[in-house]
mmCIF file of N, CA and C in Angstrom:
data_model
loop_
_atom_site.group_PDB
_atom_site.id
_atom_site.type_symbol
_atom_site.label_atom_id
_atom_site.label_comp_id
_atom_site.label_asym_id
_atom_site.label_seq_id
_atom_site.Cartn_x
_atom_site.Cartn_y
_atom_site.Cartn_z
ATOM 1 N N MET A 675 95.693 -5.105 56.219
ATOM 2 C CA MET A 675 96.748 -6.112 56.246
ATOM 3 C C MET A 675 97.006 -6.615 54.831
ATOM 4 N N PRO A 676 98.251 -6.888 54.505
ATOM 5 C CA PRO A 676 98.537 -7.452 53.192
ATOM 6 C C PRO A 676 97.864 -8.816 53.051
ATOM 7 N N GLU A 677 97.492 -9.136 51.834
ATOM 8 C CA GLU A 677 96.770 -10.384 51.573
ATOM 9 C C GLU A 677 97.570 -11.614 51.975
ATOM 10 N N ALA A 678 98.888 -11.580 51.790
ATOM 11 C CA ALA A 678 99.732 -12.726 52.151
ATOM 12 C C ALA A 678 99.681 -13.005 53.650
ATOM 13 N N VAL A 679 99.636 -11.967 54.455
ATOM 14 C CA VAL A 679 99.575 -12.135 55.903
ATOM 15 C C VAL A 679 98.214 -12.680 56.311
ATOM 16 N N MET A 680 97.163 -12.181 55.700
ATOM 17 C CA MET A 680 95.814 -12.630 56.039
ATOM 18 C C MET A 680 95.608 -14.100 55.680
ATOM 19 N N SER A 681 96.139 -14.543 54.557
ATOM 20 C CA SER A 681 95.923 -15.926 54.148
ATOM 21 C C SER A 681 96.755 -16.901 54.984
ATOM 22 N N ALA A 682 97.818 -16.428 55.630
ATOM 23 C CA ALA A 682 98.660 -17.302 56.442
ATOM 24 C C ALA A 682 98.114 -17.475 57.857
ATOM 25 N N THR A 683 97.165 -16.639 58.244
ATOM 26 C CA THR A 683 96.600 -16.707 59.582
ATOM 27 C C THR A 683 95.538 -17.792 59.632
ATOM 28 N N LYS A 684 95.701 -18.695 60.585
ATOM 29 C CA LYS A 684 94.732 -19.779 60.745
ATOM 30 C C LYS A 684 93.873 -19.496 61.971
ATOM 31 N N LEU A 685 92.590 -19.370 61.760
ATOM 32 C CA LEU A 685 91.669 -19.118 62.858
ATOM 33 C C LEU A 685 90.976 -20.415 63.246
ATOM 34 N N GLU A 686 90.901 -20.656 64.542
ATOM 35 C CA GLU A 686 90.233 -21.850 65.035
ATOM 36 C C GLU A 686 89.301 -21.460 66.160
ATOM 37 N N THR A 687 88.291 -22.267 66.363
ATOM 38 C CA THR A 687 87.411 -22.077 67.499
ATOM 39 C C THR A 687 87.332 -23.381 68.271
ATOM 40 N N ALA A 688 86.684 -23.346 69.387
ATOM 41 C CA ALA A 688 86.590 -24.543 70.228
ATOM 42 C C ALA A 688 85.783 -25.629 69.519
ATOM 43 N N PRO A 689 86.244 -26.865 69.610
ATOM 44 C CA PRO A 689 85.494 -27.960 68.999
ATOM 45 C C PRO A 689 84.276 -28.329 69.839
ATOM 46 N N PHE A 690 83.404 -29.133 69.278
ATOM 47 C CA PHE A 690 82.227 -29.611 69.990
ATOM 48 C C PHE A 690 82.670 -30.440 71.191
ATOM 49 N N ASP A 691 82.023 -30.236 72.312
ATOM 50 C CA ASP A 691 82.305 -31.020 73.515
ATOM 51 C C ASP A 691 81.009 -31.702 73.930
ATOM 52 N N PRO A 692 80.970 -33.039 73.913
ATOM 53 C CA PRO A 692 79.733 -33.747 74.224
ATOM 54 C C PRO A 692 79.236 -33.542 75.653
ATOM 55 N N ARG A 693 80.085 -33.016 76.539
ATOM 56 C CA ARG A 693 79.629 -32.728 77.904
ATOM 57 C C ARG A 693 78.653 -31.556 77.927
ATOM 58 N N PHE A 694 78.660 -30.737 76.870
ATOM 59 C CA PHE A 694 77.829 -29.536 76.820
ATOM 60 C C PHE A 694 77.041 -29.487 75.513
ATOM 61 N N PRO A 695 76.180 -30.481 75.255
ATOM 62 C CA PRO A 695 75.512 -30.549 73.963
ATOM 63 C C PRO A 695 74.467 -29.454 73.729
ATOM 64 N N ASN A 696 73.681 -29.148 74.717
ATOM 65 C CA ASN A 696 72.592 -28.193 74.531
ATOM 66 C C ASN A 696 72.558 -27.156 75.640
ATOM 67 N N THR A 697 73.709 -26.811 76.161
ATOM 68 C CA THR A 697 73.737 -25.871 77.274
ATOM 69 C C THR A 697 74.287 -24.533 76.823
ATOM 70 N N ASN A 698 74.077 -23.568 77.656
ATOM 71 C CA ASN A 698 74.669 -22.257 77.454
ATOM 72 C C ASN A 698 76.191 -22.446 77.452
ATOM 73 N N GLN A 699 76.872 -21.796 76.560
ATOM 74 C CA GLN A 699 78.310 -21.986 76.419
ATOM 75 C C GLN A 699 79.107 -21.376 77.565
ATOM 76 N N THR A 700 78.445 -20.671 78.457
ATOM 77 C CA THR A 700 79.118 -20.105 79.622
ATOM 78 C C THR A 700 79.760 -21.207 80.455
ATOM 79 N N ARG A 701 79.050 -22.301 80.633
ATOM 80 C CA ARG A 701 79.589 -23.405 81.429
ATOM 81 C C ARG A 701 80.813 -24.028 80.755
ATOM 82 N N TYR A 702 80.752 -24.163 79.442
ATOM 83 C CA TYR A 702 81.876 -24.705 78.671
ATOM 84 C C TYR A 702 83.098 -23.802 78.847
ATOM 85 N N CYS A 703 82.883 -22.507 78.780
ATOM 86 C CA CYS A 703 83.953 -21.531 78.965
ATOM 87 C C CYS A 703 84.592 -21.691 80.345
ATOM 88 N N TYR A 704 83.767 -21.644 81.381
ATOM 89 C CA TYR A 704 84.255 -21.722 82.762
ATOM 90 C C TYR A 704 84.971 -23.043 83.019
ATOM 91 N N GLN A 705 84.374 -24.159 82.582
ATOM 92 C CA GLN A 705 84.961 -25.464 82.841
ATOM 93 C C GLN A 705 86.307 -25.612 82.130
ATOM 94 N N SER A 706 86.430 -25.056 80.948
ATOM 95 C CA SER A 706 87.704 -25.114 80.225
ATOM 96 C C SER A 706 88.781 -24.308 80.934
ATOM 97 N N TYR A 707 88.410 -23.165 81.497
ATOM 98 C CA TYR A 707 89.357 -22.353 82.265
ATOM 99 C C TYR A 707 89.844 -23.139 83.475
ATOM 100 N N VAL A 708 88.912 -23.725 84.198
ATOM 101 C CA VAL A 708 89.255 -24.517 85.382
ATOM 102 C C VAL A 708 90.105 -25.731 84.987
ATOM 103 N N ASP A 709 89.706 -26.431 83.926
ATOM 104 C CA ASP A 709 90.451 -27.616 83.473
ATOM 105 C C ASP A 709 91.883 -27.267 83.082
ATOM 106 N N PHE A 710 92.077 -26.115 82.445
ATOM 107 C CA PHE A 710 93.425 -25.694 82.070
ATOM 108 C C PHE A 710 94.300 -25.526 83.316
ATOM 109 N N HIS A 711 93.788 -24.833 84.310
ATOM 110 C CA HIS A 711 94.585 -24.596 85.513
ATOM 111 C C HIS A 711 94.799 -25.877 86.321
ATOM 112 N N ARG A 712 93.816 -26.740 86.362
ATOM 113 C CA ARG A 712 93.992 -28.032 87.049
ATOM 114 C C ARG A 712 95.031 -28.876 86.329
ATOM 115 N N CYS A 713 94.957 -28.905 85.008
ATOM 116 C CA CYS A 713 95.910 -29.688 84.207
ATOM 117 C C CYS A 713 97.332 -29.207 84.463
ATOM 118 N N ARG A 714 97.539 -27.912 84.443
ATOM 119 C CA ARG A 714 98.885 -27.364 84.684
ATOM 120 C C ARG A 714 99.368 -27.666 86.093
ATOM 121 N N ARG A 715 98.460 -27.629 87.066
ATOM 122 C CA ARG A 715 98.855 -27.913 88.445
ATOM 123 C C ARG A 715 99.259 -29.381 88.596
ATOM 124 N N VAL A 716 98.501 -30.279 87.977
ATOM 125 C CA VAL A 716 98.756 -31.717 88.124
ATOM 126 C C VAL A 716 99.911 -32.191 87.241
ATOM 127 N N LYS A 717 99.925 -31.744 85.979
ATOM 128 C CA LYS A 717 100.910 -32.243 85.004
ATOM 129 C C LYS A 717 102.140 -31.371 84.858
ATOM 130 N N GLY A 718 102.070 -30.147 85.322
ATOM 131 C CA GLY A 718 103.213 -29.242 85.195
ATOM 132 C C GLY A 718 102.995 -28.181 84.140
ATOM 133 N N GLU A 719 103.743 -27.109 84.275
ATOM 134 C CA GLU A 719 103.610 -25.951 83.394
ATOM 135 C C GLU A 719 103.901 -26.269 81.926
ATOM 136 N N ASP A 720 104.774 -27.230 81.669
ATOM 137 C CA ASP A 720 105.219 -27.497 80.299
ATOM 138 C C ASP A 720 104.484 -28.646 79.628
ATOM 139 N N TYR A 721 103.408 -29.133 80.209
ATOM 140 C CA TYR A 721 102.670 -30.266 79.646
ATOM 141 C C TYR A 721 101.802 -29.760 78.491
ATOM 142 N N ALA A 722 102.200 -30.070 77.268
ATOM 143 C CA ALA A 722 101.574 -29.513 76.062
ATOM 144 C C ALA A 722 100.072 -29.787 75.928
ATOM 145 N N PRO A 723 99.552 -30.964 76.271
ATOM 146 C CA PRO A 723 98.113 -31.191 76.113
ATOM 147 C C PRO A 723 97.223 -30.217 76.907
ATOM 148 N N CYS A 724 97.763 -29.582 77.929
ATOM 149 C CA CYS A 724 96.976 -28.592 78.677
ATOM 150 C C CYS A 724 96.610 -27.403 77.792
ATOM 151 N N GLU A 725 97.407 -27.169 76.764
ATOM 152 C CA GLU A 725 97.146 -26.037 75.880
ATOM 153 C C GLU A 725 95.806 -26.164 75.164
ATOM 154 N N TYR A 726 95.280 -27.377 75.026
ATOM 155 C CA TYR A 726 93.948 -27.568 74.433
ATOM 156 C C TYR A 726 92.917 -26.757 75.217
ATOM 157 N N PHE A 727 92.954 -26.859 76.536
ATOM 158 C CA PHE A 727 91.983 -26.149 77.369
ATOM 159 C C PHE A 727 92.161 -24.637 77.262
ATOM 160 N N ARG A 728 93.415 -24.202 77.144
ATOM 161 C CA ARG A 728 93.661 -22.766 76.975
ATOM 162 C C ARG A 728 93.039 -22.271 75.673
ATOM 163 N N LYS A 729 93.212 -23.026 74.598
ATOM 164 C CA LYS A 729 92.625 -22.635 73.314
ATOM 165 C C LYS A 729 91.111 -22.532 73.421
ATOM 166 N N VAL A 730 90.516 -23.496 74.104
ATOM 167 C CA VAL A 730 89.059 -23.499 74.223
ATOM 168 C C VAL A 730 88.583 -22.290 75.013
ATOM 169 N N TYR A 731 89.151 -22.064 76.200
ATOM 170 C CA TYR A 731 88.636 -20.937 76.982
ATOM 171 C C TYR A 731 88.948 -19.604 76.327
ATOM 172 N N ARG A 732 90.079 -19.492 75.645
ATOM 173 C CA ARG A 732 90.399 -18.248 74.934
ATOM 174 C C ARG A 732 89.402 -17.996 73.804
ATOM 175 N N SER A 733 88.889 -19.074 73.241
ATOM 176 C CA SER A 733 87.924 -18.959 72.154
ATOM 177 C C SER A 733 86.508 -18.699 72.672
ATOM 178 N N MET A 734 86.147 -19.334 73.778
ATOM 179 C CA MET A 734 84.764 -19.301 74.261
ATOM 180 C C MET A 734 84.463 -18.172 75.244
ATOM 181 N N CYS A 735 85.441 -17.747 76.013
ATOM 182 C CA CYS A 735 85.188 -16.787 77.102
ATOM 183 C C CYS A 735 85.433 -15.347 76.660
ATOM 184 N N PRO A 736 84.611 -14.430 77.151
ATOM 185 C CA PRO A 736 84.894 -13.009 76.916
ATOM 186 C C PRO A 736 86.220 -12.616 77.592
ATOM 187 N N ASN A 737 86.967 -11.747 76.953
ATOM 188 C CA ASN A 737 88.270 -11.329 77.491
ATOM 189 C C ASN A 737 88.157 -10.727 78.890
ATOM 190 N N ALA A 738 87.081 -10.009 79.152
ATOM 191 C CA ALA A 738 86.906 -9.399 80.470
ATOM 192 C C ALA A 738 86.822 -10.469 81.561
ATOM 193 N N TRP A 739 86.172 -11.578 81.267
ATOM 194 C CA TRP A 739 86.082 -12.667 82.242
ATOM 195 C C TRP A 739 87.459 -13.265 82.511
ATOM 196 N N ILE A 740 88.205 -13.501 81.427
ATOM 197 C CA ILE A 740 89.538 -14.099 81.566
ATOM 198 C C ILE A 740 90.428 -13.194 82.417
ATOM 199 N N GLU A 741 90.395 -11.897 82.131
ATOM 200 C CA GLU A 741 91.200 -10.952 82.911
ATOM 201 C C GLU A 741 90.798 -10.980 84.385
ATOM 202 N N LYS A 742 89.503 -11.004 84.641
ATOM 203 C CA LYS A 742 89.018 -11.035 86.021
ATOM 204 C C LYS A 742 89.466 -12.318 86.710
ATOM 205 N N TRP A 743 89.285 -13.450 86.051
ATOM 206 C CA TRP A 743 89.672 -14.736 86.642
ATOM 207 C C TRP A 743 91.172 -14.819 86.858
ATOM 208 N N ASP A 744 91.964 -14.325 85.882
ATOM 209 C CA ASP A 744 93.424 -14.334 86.045
ATOM 210 C C ASP A 744 93.840 -13.521 87.268
ATOM 211 N N THR A 745 93.181 -12.381 87.468
ATOM 212 C CA THR A 745 93.465 -11.553 88.636
ATOM 213 C C THR A 745 93.108 -12.304 89.915
ATOM 214 N N GLN A 746 91.948 -12.955 89.916
ATOM 215 C CA GLN A 746 91.526 -13.710 91.089
ATOM 216 C C GLN A 746 92.481 -14.862 91.378
ATOM 217 N N VAL A 747 92.948 -15.541 90.347
ATOM 218 C CA VAL A 747 93.901 -16.642 90.538
ATOM 219 C C VAL A 747 95.201 -16.100 91.119
ATOM 220 N N ALA A 748 95.679 -14.990 90.573
ATOM 221 C CA ALA A 748 96.925 -14.393 91.064
ATOM 222 C C ALA A 748 96.811 -13.952 92.520
ATOM 223 N N GLU A 749 95.627 -13.519 92.919
ATOM 224 C CA GLU A 749 95.412 -13.068 94.295
ATOM 225 C C GLU A 749 94.896 -14.184 95.193
ATOM 226 N N ASP A 750 94.856 -15.397 94.677
ATOM 227 C CA ASP A 750 94.411 -16.588 95.407
ATOM 228 C C ASP A 750 92.997 -16.429 95.983
ATOM 229 N N ARG A 751 92.112 -15.895 95.144
ATOM 230 C CA ARG A 751 90.726 -15.758 95.575
ATOM 231 C C ARG A 751 89.743 -16.192 94.479
ATOM 232 N N PHE A 752 90.193 -17.026 93.566
ATOM 233 C CA PHE A 752 89.309 -17.571 92.525
ATOM 234 C C PHE A 752 88.273 -18.480 93.189
ATOM 235 N N PRO A 753 86.980 -18.345 92.834
ATOM 236 C CA PRO A 753 85.945 -19.093 93.541
ATOM 237 C C PRO A 753 85.900 -20.597 93.248
ATOM 238 N N GLY A 754 86.536 -21.059 92.185
ATOM 239 C CA GLY A 754 86.501 -22.489 91.858
ATOM 240 C C GLY A 754 87.697 -23.224 92.424
ATOM 241 N N LYS A 755 87.612 -24.556 92.378
ATOM 242 C CA LYS A 755 88.739 -25.387 92.835
ATOM 243 C C LYS A 755 89.693 -25.607 91.664
ATOM 244 N N LEU A 756 90.876 -25.060 91.807
ATOM 245 C CA LEU A 756 91.896 -25.245 90.766
ATOM 246 C C LEU A 756 92.870 -26.243 91.281
#
């Protein structure tokens, strides 16, 4: 990649969450996924603050998990309460 493109890219990761101080990050990943979908259901698809949860789960969760969960949500068989 050209240097100009690389320097313009801003990489971010999930911030510290005091609910998960010393736990395996798997729970943080899962809870952020659930929180994102709950937020969108309650506040609507266009509610910008819900995007915080999307950023977190996209950063913390393996892509294979996200794909699996998205499929389960689409087929209405996700095991959590959304």
